[in-house]
Short mmCIF file of C-alpha atoms and ligand atoms in Angstrom, two decimals:
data_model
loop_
_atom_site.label_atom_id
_atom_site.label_comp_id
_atom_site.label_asym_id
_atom_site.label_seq_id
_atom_site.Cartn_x
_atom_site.Cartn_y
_atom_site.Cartn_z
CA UNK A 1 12.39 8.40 -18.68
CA UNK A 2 10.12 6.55 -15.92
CA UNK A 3 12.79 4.92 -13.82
CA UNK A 4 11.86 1.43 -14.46
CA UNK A 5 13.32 1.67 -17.86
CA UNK A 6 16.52 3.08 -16.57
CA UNK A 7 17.37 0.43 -13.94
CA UNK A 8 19.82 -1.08 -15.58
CA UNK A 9 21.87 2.17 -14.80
CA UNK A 10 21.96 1.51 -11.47
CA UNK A 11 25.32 0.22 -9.88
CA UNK A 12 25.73 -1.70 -6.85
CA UNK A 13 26.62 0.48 -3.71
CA UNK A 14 25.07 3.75 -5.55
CA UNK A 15 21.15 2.59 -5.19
CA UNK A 16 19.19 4.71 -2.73
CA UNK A 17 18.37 3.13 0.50
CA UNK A 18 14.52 2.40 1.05
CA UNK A 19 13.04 1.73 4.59
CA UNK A 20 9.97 -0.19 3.43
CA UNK A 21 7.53 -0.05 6.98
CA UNK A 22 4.01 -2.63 6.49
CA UNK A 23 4.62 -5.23 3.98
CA UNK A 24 1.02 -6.41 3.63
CA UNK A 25 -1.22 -7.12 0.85
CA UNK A 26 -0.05 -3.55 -0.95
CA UNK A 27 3.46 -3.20 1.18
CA UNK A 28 4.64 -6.02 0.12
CA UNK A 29 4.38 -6.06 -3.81
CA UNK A 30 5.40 -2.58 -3.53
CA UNK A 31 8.62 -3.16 -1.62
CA UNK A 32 9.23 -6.18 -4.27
CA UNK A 33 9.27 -3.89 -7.13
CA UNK A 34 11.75 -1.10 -5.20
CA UNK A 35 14.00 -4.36 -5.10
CA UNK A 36 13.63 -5.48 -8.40
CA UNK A 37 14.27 -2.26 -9.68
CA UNK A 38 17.86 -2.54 -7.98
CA UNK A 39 16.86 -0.14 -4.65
CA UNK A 40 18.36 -1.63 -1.91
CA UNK A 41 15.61 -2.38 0.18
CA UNK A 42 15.12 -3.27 4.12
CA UNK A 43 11.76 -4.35 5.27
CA UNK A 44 9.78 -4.39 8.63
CA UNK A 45 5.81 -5.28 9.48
CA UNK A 46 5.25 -6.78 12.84
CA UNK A 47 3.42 -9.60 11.17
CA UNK A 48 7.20 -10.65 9.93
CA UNK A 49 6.58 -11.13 6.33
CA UNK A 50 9.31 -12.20 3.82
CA UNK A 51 9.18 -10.46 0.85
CA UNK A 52 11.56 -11.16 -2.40
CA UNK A 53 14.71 -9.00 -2.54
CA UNK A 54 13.58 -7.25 0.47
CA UNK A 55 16.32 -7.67 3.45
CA UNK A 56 14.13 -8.12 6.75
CA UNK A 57 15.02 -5.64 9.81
CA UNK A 58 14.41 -6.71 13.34
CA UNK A 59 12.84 -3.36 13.95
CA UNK A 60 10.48 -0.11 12.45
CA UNK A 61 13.75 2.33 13.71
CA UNK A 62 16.25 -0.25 12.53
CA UNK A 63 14.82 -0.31 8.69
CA UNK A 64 14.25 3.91 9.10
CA UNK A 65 18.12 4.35 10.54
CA UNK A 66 20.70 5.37 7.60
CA UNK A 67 17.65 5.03 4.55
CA UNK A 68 17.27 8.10 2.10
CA UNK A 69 13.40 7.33 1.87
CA UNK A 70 11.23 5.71 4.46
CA UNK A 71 8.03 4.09 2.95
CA UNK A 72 4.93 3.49 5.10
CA UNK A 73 1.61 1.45 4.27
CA UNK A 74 -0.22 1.07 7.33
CA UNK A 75 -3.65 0.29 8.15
CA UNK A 76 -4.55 4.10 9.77
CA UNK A 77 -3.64 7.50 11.27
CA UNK A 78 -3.28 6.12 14.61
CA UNK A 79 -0.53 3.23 13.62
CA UNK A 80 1.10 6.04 11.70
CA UNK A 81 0.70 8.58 14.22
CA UNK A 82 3.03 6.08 16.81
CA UNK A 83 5.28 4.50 14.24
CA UNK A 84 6.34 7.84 12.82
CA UNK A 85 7.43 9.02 16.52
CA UNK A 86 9.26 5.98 16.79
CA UNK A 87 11.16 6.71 13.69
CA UNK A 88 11.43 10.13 13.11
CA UNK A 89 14.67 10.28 15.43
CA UNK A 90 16.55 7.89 14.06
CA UNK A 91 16.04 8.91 10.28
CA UNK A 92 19.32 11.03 8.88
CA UNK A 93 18.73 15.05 7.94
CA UNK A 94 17.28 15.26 4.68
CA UNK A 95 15.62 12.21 4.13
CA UNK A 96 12.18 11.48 2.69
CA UNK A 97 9.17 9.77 5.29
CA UNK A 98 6.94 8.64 2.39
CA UNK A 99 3.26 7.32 3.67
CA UNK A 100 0.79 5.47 1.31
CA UNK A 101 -1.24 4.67 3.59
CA UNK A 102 -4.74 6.02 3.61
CA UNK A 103 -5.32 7.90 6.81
CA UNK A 104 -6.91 11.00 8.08
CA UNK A 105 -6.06 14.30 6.67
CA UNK A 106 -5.38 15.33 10.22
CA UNK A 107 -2.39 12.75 10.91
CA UNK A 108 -0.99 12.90 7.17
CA UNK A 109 -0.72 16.72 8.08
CA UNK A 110 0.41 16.49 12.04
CA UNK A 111 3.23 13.67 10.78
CA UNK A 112 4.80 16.17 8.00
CA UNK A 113 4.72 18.57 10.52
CA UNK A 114 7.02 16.52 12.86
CA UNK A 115 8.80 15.49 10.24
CA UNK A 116 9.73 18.56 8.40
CA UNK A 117 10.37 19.60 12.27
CA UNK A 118 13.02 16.86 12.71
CA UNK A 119 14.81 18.20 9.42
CA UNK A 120 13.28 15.58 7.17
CA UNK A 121 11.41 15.83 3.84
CA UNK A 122 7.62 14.61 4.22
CA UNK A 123 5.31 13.31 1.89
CA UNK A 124 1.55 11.87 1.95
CA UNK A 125 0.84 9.66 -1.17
CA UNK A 126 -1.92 7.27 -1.02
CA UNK A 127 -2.90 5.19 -3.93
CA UNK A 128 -5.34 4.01 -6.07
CA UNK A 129 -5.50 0.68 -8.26
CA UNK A 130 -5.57 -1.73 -5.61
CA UNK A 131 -3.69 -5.25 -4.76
CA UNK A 132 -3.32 -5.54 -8.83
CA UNK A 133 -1.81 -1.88 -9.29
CA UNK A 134 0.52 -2.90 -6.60
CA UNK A 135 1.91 -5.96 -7.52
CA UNK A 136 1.79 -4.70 -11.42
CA UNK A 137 3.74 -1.29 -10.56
CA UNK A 138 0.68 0.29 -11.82
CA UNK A 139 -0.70 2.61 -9.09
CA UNK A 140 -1.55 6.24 -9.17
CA UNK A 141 -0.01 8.26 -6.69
CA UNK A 142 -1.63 11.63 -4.89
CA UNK A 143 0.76 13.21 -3.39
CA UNK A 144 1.32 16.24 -0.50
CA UNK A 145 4.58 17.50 0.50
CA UNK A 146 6.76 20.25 -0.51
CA UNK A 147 8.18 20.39 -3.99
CA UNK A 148 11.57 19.45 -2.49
CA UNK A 149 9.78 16.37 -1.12
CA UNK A 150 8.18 15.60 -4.09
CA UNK A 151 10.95 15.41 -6.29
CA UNK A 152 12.90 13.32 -3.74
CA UNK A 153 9.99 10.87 -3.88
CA UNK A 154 9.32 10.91 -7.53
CA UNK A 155 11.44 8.30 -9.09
CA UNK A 156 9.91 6.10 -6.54
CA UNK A 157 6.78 6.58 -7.75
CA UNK A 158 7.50 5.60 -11.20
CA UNK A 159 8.93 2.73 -10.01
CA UNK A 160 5.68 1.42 -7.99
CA UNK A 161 2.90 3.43 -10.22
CA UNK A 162 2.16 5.07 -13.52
CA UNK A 163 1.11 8.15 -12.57
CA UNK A 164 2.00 10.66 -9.71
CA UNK A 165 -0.12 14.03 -9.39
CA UNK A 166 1.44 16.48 -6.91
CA UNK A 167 -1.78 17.64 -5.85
CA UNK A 168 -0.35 20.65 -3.07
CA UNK A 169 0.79 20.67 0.36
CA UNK A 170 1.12 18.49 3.51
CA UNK A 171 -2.28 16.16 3.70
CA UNK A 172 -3.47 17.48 -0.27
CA UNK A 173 -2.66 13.61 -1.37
CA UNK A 174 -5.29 12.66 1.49
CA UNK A 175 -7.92 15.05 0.05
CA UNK A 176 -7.54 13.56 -3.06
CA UNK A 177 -7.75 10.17 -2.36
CA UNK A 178 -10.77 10.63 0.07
CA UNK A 179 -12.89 12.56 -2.20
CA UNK A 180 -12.03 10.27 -5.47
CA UNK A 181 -12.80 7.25 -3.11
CA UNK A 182 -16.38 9.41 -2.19
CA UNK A 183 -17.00 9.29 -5.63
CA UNK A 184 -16.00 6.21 -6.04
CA UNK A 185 -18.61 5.07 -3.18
CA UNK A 186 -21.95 7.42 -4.45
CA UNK A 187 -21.40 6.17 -7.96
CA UNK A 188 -21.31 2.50 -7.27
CA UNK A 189 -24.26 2.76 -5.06
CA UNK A 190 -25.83 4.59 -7.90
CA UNK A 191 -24.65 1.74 -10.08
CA UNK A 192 -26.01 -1.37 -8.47
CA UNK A 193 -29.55 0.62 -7.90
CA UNK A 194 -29.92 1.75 -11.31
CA UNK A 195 -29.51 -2.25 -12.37
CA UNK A 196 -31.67 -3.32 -9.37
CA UNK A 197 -34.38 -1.23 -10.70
CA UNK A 198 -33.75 -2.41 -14.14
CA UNK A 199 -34.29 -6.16 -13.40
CA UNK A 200 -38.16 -5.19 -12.41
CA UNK A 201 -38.63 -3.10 -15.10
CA UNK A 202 -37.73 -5.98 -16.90
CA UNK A 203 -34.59 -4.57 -18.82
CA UNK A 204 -32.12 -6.78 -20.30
CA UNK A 205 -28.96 -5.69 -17.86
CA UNK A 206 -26.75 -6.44 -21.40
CA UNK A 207 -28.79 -3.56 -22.58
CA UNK A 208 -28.54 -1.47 -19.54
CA UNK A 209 -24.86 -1.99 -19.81
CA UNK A 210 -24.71 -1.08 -23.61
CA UNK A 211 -26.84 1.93 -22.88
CA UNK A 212 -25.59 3.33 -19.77
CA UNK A 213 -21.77 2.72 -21.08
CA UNK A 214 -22.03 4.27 -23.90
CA UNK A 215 -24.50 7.63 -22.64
CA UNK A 216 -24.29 10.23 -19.82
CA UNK A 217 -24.74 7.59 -17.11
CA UNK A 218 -21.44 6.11 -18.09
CA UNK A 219 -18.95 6.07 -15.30
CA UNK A 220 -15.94 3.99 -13.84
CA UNK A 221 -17.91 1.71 -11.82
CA UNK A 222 -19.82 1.28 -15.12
CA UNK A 223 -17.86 1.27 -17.39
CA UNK A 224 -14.54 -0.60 -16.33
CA UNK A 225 -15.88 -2.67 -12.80
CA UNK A 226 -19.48 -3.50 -13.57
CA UNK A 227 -20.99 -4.91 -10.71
CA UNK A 228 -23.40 -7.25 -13.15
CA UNK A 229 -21.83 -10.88 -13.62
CA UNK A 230 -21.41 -11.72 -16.78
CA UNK A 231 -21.68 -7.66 -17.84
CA UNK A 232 -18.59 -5.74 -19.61
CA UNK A 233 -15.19 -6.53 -18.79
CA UNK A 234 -13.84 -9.04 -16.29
CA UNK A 235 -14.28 -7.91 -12.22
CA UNK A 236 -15.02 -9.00 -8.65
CA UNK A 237 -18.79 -9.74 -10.14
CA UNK A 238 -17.24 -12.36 -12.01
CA UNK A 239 -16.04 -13.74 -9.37
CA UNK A 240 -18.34 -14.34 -6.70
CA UNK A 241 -17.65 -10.80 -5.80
CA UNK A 242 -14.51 -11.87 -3.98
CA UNK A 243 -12.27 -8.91 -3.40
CA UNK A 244 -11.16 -6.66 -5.28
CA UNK A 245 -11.08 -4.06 -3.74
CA UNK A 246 -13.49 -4.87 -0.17
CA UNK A 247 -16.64 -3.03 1.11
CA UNK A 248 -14.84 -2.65 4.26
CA UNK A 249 -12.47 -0.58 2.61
CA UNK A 250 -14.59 1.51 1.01
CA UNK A 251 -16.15 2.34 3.97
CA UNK A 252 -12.91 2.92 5.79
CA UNK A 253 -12.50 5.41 3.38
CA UNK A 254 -16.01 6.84 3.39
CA UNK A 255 -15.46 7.87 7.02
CA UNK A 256 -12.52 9.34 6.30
CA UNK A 257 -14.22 11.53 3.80
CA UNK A 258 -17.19 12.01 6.36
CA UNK A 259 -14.40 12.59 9.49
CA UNK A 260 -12.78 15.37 7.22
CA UNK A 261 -16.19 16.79 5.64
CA UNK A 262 -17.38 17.57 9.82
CA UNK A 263 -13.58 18.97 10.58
CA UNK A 264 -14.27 21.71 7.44
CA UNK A 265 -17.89 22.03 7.64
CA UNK A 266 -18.84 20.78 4.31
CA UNK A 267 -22.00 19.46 3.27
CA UNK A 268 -21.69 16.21 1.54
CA UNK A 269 -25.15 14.47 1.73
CA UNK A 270 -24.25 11.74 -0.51
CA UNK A 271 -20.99 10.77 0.75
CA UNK A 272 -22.99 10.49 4.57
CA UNK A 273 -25.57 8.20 3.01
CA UNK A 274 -22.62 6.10 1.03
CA UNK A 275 -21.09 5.77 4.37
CA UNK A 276 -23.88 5.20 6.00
CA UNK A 277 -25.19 2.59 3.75
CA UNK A 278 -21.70 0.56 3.27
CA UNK A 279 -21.59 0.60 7.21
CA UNK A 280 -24.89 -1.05 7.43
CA UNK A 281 -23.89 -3.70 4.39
CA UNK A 282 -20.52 -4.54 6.45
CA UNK A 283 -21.46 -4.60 9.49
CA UNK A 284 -25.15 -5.87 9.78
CA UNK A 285 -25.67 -7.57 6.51
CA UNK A 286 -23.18 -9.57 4.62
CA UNK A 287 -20.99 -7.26 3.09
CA UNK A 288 -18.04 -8.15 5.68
CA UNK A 289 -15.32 -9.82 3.30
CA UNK A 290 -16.41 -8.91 -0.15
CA UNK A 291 -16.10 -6.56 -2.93
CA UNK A 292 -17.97 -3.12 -2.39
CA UNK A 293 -19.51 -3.81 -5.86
CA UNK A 294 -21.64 -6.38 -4.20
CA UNK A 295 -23.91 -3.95 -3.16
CA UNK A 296 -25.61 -5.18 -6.54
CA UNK A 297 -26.70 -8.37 -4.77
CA UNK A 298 -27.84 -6.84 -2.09
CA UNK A 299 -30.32 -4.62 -3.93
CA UNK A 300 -31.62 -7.06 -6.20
CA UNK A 301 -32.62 -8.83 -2.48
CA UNK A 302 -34.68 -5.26 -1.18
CA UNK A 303 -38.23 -3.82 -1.72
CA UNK A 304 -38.74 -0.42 -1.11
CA UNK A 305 -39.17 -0.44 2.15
P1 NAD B 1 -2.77 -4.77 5.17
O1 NAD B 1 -3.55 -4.90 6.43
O2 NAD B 1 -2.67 -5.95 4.26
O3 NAD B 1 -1.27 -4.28 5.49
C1 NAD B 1 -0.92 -3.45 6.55
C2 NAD B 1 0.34 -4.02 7.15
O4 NAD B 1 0.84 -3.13 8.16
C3 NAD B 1 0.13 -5.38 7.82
O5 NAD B 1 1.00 -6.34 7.26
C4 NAD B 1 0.45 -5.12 9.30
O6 NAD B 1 1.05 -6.22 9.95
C5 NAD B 1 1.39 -3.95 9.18
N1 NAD B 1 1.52 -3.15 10.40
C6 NAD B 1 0.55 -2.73 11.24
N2 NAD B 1 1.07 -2.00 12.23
C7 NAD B 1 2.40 -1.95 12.01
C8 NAD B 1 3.49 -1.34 12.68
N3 NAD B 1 3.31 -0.62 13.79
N4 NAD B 1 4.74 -1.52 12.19
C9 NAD B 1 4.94 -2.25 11.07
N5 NAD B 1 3.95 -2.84 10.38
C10 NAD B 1 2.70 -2.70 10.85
O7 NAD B 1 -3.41 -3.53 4.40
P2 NAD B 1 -3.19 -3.13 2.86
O8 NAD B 1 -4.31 -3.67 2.05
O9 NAD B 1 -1.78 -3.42 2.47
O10 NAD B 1 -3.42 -1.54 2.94
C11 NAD B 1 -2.42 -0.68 3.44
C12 NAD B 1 -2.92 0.75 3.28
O11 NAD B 1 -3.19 1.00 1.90
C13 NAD B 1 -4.21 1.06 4.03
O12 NAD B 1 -4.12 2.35 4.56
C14 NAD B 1 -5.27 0.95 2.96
O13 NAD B 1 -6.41 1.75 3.25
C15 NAD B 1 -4.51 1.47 1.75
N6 NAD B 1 -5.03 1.00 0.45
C16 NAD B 1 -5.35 -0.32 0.28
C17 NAD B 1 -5.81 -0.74 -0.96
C18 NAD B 1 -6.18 -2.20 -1.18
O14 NAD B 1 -6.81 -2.50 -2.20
N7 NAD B 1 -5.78 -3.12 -0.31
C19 NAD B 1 -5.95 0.16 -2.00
C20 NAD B 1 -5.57 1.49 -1.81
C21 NAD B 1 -5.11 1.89 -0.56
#
């Protein structure tokens, strides 16, 4: 039985203890259902951010001291890299470091390692389903770590998501995530040229959309976040392609792919040019600040050439 079913089992005192480390746009929602789900919950972000049910520490090593389960969701491998030094030491034997963040595979893997080192339990278990998944307790969990670690983490997971894969060792919930989010990436692209060339070919994009849904062109960017306004079911497109989730995040996560595709020697043409193209939309063109599905717009703008 997913946990958030059973919380009324819980009694005060006998809750575990949840370090909750970067309460932003995802932290925070995340830490808020822990809470509501009668974890007893302490808090930190340097940005001091109050979040509902969560009690705020002074400190990273002050909300990592005495918890059963430390939660990170940090911007990168670096931040993680420095904040898991910092807390490592003061986190009791046995204990779980849990990181959703998205970072390198490199740092998810060199941060278990200290971890498991130290006599803790270490997980990497990035997400998928966005601001919305988080705040909804909705998100899909890849996870690395050892079974032991798994398990630990598990009932956490079903409190903040719907689904958790264990998908293998230290820095395996990494791989996931990066190559999903690759996909993710070519197959938008793909998306918002396919309609581009549509428009001067003079195809109804309702058409396109009832076509393409329905046949062997059909996929999630399609299907369930069309970048068309007005086209299938309610997205960013709809909304002045406000994010959602943002271009610069996909391309955060495009380099990560790229970063661990050159550390493994593996050729991934498309994923370079997805990177390479989302880089040129955020940073040169006006991509900075909205949805990666606006790529449609910026198409529909470009000749050939
Ligand atoms: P965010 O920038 O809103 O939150 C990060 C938080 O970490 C901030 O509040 C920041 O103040 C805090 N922080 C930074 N350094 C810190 C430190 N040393 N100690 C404590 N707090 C610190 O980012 P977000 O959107 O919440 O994303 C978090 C992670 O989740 C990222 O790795 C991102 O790639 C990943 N992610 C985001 C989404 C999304 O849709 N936003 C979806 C999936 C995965």
């Amino acid at each position: 039985m997913p946990v958030r079913d059973a919380k009324l089992e819980f009694t005060e005192g006998t809750a575990m203890k949840i370090g909750f480390i970067g309460l932003g746009n995802m932290g925070a929602p995340m830490a808020a259902n822990l809470a509501k789900a009668g974890y007893q919950v302490t808090g930190f972000d340097v940005a001091d951010v109050d979040v509902e049910g969560v009690t705020k520490a002074g400190s990273a090593v002050e909300a990592a001291r005495g918890a059963d389960c430390v939660i990170t969701m940090l911007p990168n491998g670096d931040i993680l890299r420095a904040l898991a030094a910092d807390i490592i030491p003061a986190m009791a034997q046995g204990a779980a470091l849990i990181d959703c963040s998205t970072v390198d595979v490199e740092s998810a893997r060199a941060v278990a390692q200290e971890a498991e080192n130290a006599g803790l339990l270490a997980v990497d278990a990035p997400v998928s389903g966005g601001v919305g998944g988080a705040s909804a307790g909705t998100l899909t969990f890849m996870a690395g770590g050892s079974d032991a670690a798994f398990a630990k983490a598990a009932p956490l997971f079903d409190v903040m998501g719907q689904k958790a894969v264990h998908c293998g060792t230290a820095g395996a919930g990494q791989a996931a995530k990066i190559c999903n989010n690759m996909i993710l990436g070519v197959t938008m692209i793909a998306t918002c040229e396919a309609f581009a060339l549509a428009d001067k070919l003079g195809l109804d994009r309702q058409k396109m959309f009832d076509v393409v849904s329905t046949s062997s062109g059909y996929s999630w960017s399609m299907n369930a976040y069309c970048p068309a306004p007005g086209i299938g079911p309610q997205s960013p497109a709809d909304n002045d392609y406000k994010p959602g989730f943002a271009a610069d995040l996909m391309l955060k996560d495009l380099r990560l792919s790229q970063q661990a595709a050159e550390a493994v020697d593996a050729d991934t043409p498309m994923g370079q040019m997805a990177r390479d193209l989302y880089q040129k939309f955020v940073e040169t063109e006006d991509g900075n600040g909205r949805d990666f599905s606006a790529m449609l717009p910026r198409f529909e703008k470009r000749r050939r050439s």
